[in-house]
Amino acid sequence: MDYFLYRDGVLHAEDVPLPQIAAGVGTPFYVYSTATLVRHYRLFKDALEGLPNLVCYAMKSNSNQAVIKLLADLGAGMDVVSGGEYLRARAAGVPGNRIVFSGVGKTRSEMELALDGGIRQVNLESEPEMNMLSRVATAMGVTVPVTIRVNPNVDAGTHAKIATGTSGNKFGIPIARASAAYALAASLPGLEVIGIDVHIGSQLTELAPFEVAYGKVADLTRTLRAEGHRIERLDLGGGLGIPYAHLNKTPPVPAEYGALIKRTVGNLDVEVEVEPGRLISGNAGLLVASVIYMKRGEGRDFLILDAAMNDLIRPALYDAHHDIIPVMEAPAGVNHQPYDIVGPVCESGDTFARGYPMPPLAPGDSVAFRSAGAYGAVMSSEYNTRPLIPEVLVKDDHFAIIRPRPTLDEIIGRDIVPDWL
Ligand code: LLP
């Protein structure tokens, strides 16, 4: 559920009519709803009630500092995957002891940055990384709490580009090698083994893969404890999917996911961390764009928008579907026609939807892409020298620009032409 609804035929973000934002910032833009972000965070908190837990928002899904601060103020921790994300979390006021550092290739300087600023735990993904962190921690005279991310070899049943839990991909240490990896970590100075980490993929629409993976983590907890390790924290990753409209079925909700967690690891006397990204931010955002032209093709018509693949790359990269709806609600019974909905970028991949039914629209009319709050703005680029589009946060009846649109001069001015040219 979200807070983007038609009122008197006009699409609103909470109590703000979208045309009001469009008039203020111009299209295209991203708009996020505070109430939706809060609601989704609370769903996770409620789902885990009764277990010691920390919900660590996966910042990669939407890392605007306003979003981070909003969630951190509710008590959320953060899952970061780079030194940049770490500093962004700190800049937004998140204390180090609520930040978990994930990622398959943390560099020495990123480790130094996190150890210097304070970190809740580092999730290690390989033996070489373990050795590096041990060297960094020892040199800095600190001891850092660590988990090891295990790869449980579970098929998450999601798009190949966002599945992470099978042995064919780069993530974690094969679970069969876990005992040896934990023995190594325990022997290294500067590291304090405190738990296990797992993440099997993103946009999962079934609970079964989580159940298998968490069952394996529960077994591993017992094994590692028998081998003398202190396992007091389980980081269970993110990945719970959201309802994008192309799914015939609705994905499980956080309450069902929470029940599964309690069922699989709830009796192990551990603190649980989860790292949801998309489920918190995905349906909390829209991308709003305007029609530039309606163009007749041969056997198909094109709606050419002012947003493009550089603004929202998910359709081009993952064949992802986002519902597209007009900002001014179509009158009941109006005829819809199929359009290919595209952006102005010079490649055919710049197509958001094919044969998509839309009511009559004219140049200047606006449309909204739903479920665009996660992996939208964060994955955008300036391809074709198109400025990054603004981000707007709505709360009740007011809104704020939380990232302005850069000017073309700013973008072009970043290039440096060497003096020999
Ligand atoms: N934790 C780890 C270690 C992760 O790698 C990820 C996502 C998450 C948590 C959060 O997963 P979520 O709850 O958002 O599914 N750009 C892709 C998604 C990439 C996900 C990468 N890792 C997309 O647009 O679908």
mmCIF file of C-alpha atoms and ligand atoms in Angstrom, residues 58 60-61 79 102 149 162 199 201-203 237-240 275-279 314 318 375 379, ligand 1:
data_model
loop_
_atom_site.group_PDB
_atom_site.id
_atom_site.type_symbol
_atom_site.label_atom_id
_atom_site.label_comp_id
_atom_site.label_asym_id
_atom_site.label_seq_id
_atom_site.Cartn_x
_atom_site.Cartn_y
_atom_site.Cartn_z
ATOM 1 C CA ALA A 58 19.751 -1.286 2.420
ATOM 2 C CA LYS A 60 21.711 1.143 -2.088
ATOM 3 C CA SER A 61 18.010 1.117 -2.967
ATOM 4 C CA ASP A 79 23.320 -1.585 5.419
ATOM 5 C CA SER A 102 28.399 -5.410 3.376
ATOM 6 C CA ARG A 149 28.587 -14.086 4.571
ATOM 7 C CA ILE A 162 19.899 -9.934 -9.014
ATOM 8 C CA HIS A 199 21.644 -12.705 1.415
ATOM 9 C CA GLY A 201 18.953 -12.213 -3.901
ATOM 10 C CA SER A 202 16.542 -9.405 -4.544
ATOM 11 C CA GLN A 203 12.884 -9.172 -5.575
ATOM 12 C CA GLY A 237 19.963 -9.990 4.321
ATOM 13 C CA GLY A 238 17.235 -8.330 2.290
ATOM 14 C CA GLY A 239 15.423 -9.366 -0.838
ATOM 15 C CA LEU A 240 11.717 -9.505 -0.065
ATOM 16 C CA GLU A 275 18.530 -5.617 5.288
ATOM 17 C CA PRO A 276 15.421 -4.680 3.325
ATOM 18 C CA GLY A 277 15.860 -2.079 0.613
ATOM 19 C CA ARG A 278 13.214 -2.346 -2.067
ATOM 20 C CA LEU A 279 10.387 -3.231 0.284
ATOM 21 C CA ARG A 314 15.366 -1.003 -14.629
ATOM 22 C CA TYR A 318 16.214 -6.244 -16.139
ATOM 23 C CA TYR A 375 16.883 1.423 -7.616
ATOM 24 C CA MET A 379 21.005 3.989 -10.638
HETATM 25 N N1 LLP B 1 21.617 -6.813 1.395
HETATM 26 C C1 LLP B 1 22.523 -7.109 0.445
HETATM 27 C C2 LLP B 1 23.790 -7.711 0.837
HETATM 28 C C3 LLP B 1 22.227 -6.831 -0.900
HETATM 29 O O1 LLP B 1 23.118 -7.139 -1.839
HETATM 30 C C4 LLP B 1 20.982 -6.256 -1.254
HETATM 31 C C5 LLP B 1 20.657 -5.937 -2.637
HETATM 32 C C6 LLP B 1 20.087 -5.949 -0.212
HETATM 33 C C7 LLP B 1 20.431 -6.250 1.101
HETATM 34 C C8 LLP B 1 18.759 -5.307 -0.471
HETATM 35 O O2 LLP B 1 17.932 -6.086 -1.278
HETATM 36 P P1 LLP B 1 16.395 -5.659 -1.485
HETATM 37 O O3 LLP B 1 15.715 -5.811 -0.155
HETATM 38 O O4 LLP B 1 16.364 -4.268 -1.975
HETATM 39 O O5 LLP B 1 15.905 -6.629 -2.485
HETATM 40 N N2 LLP B 1 19.255 -2.975 -8.893
HETATM 41 C C9 LLP B 1 18.439 -4.164 -8.751
HETATM 42 C C10 LLP B 1 18.503 -4.747 -7.348
HETATM 43 C C11 LLP B 1 19.888 -5.048 -6.857
HETATM 44 C C12 LLP B 1 19.933 -5.578 -5.452
HETATM 45 C C13 LLP B 1 21.323 -5.720 -4.965
HETATM 46 N N3 LLP B 1 21.468 -6.139 -3.605
HETATM 47 C C14 LLP B 1 17.014 -3.845 -9.191
HETATM 48 O O6 LLP B 1 16.746 -2.720 -9.588
HETATM 49 O O7 LLP B 1 16.162 -4.725 -9.169
#
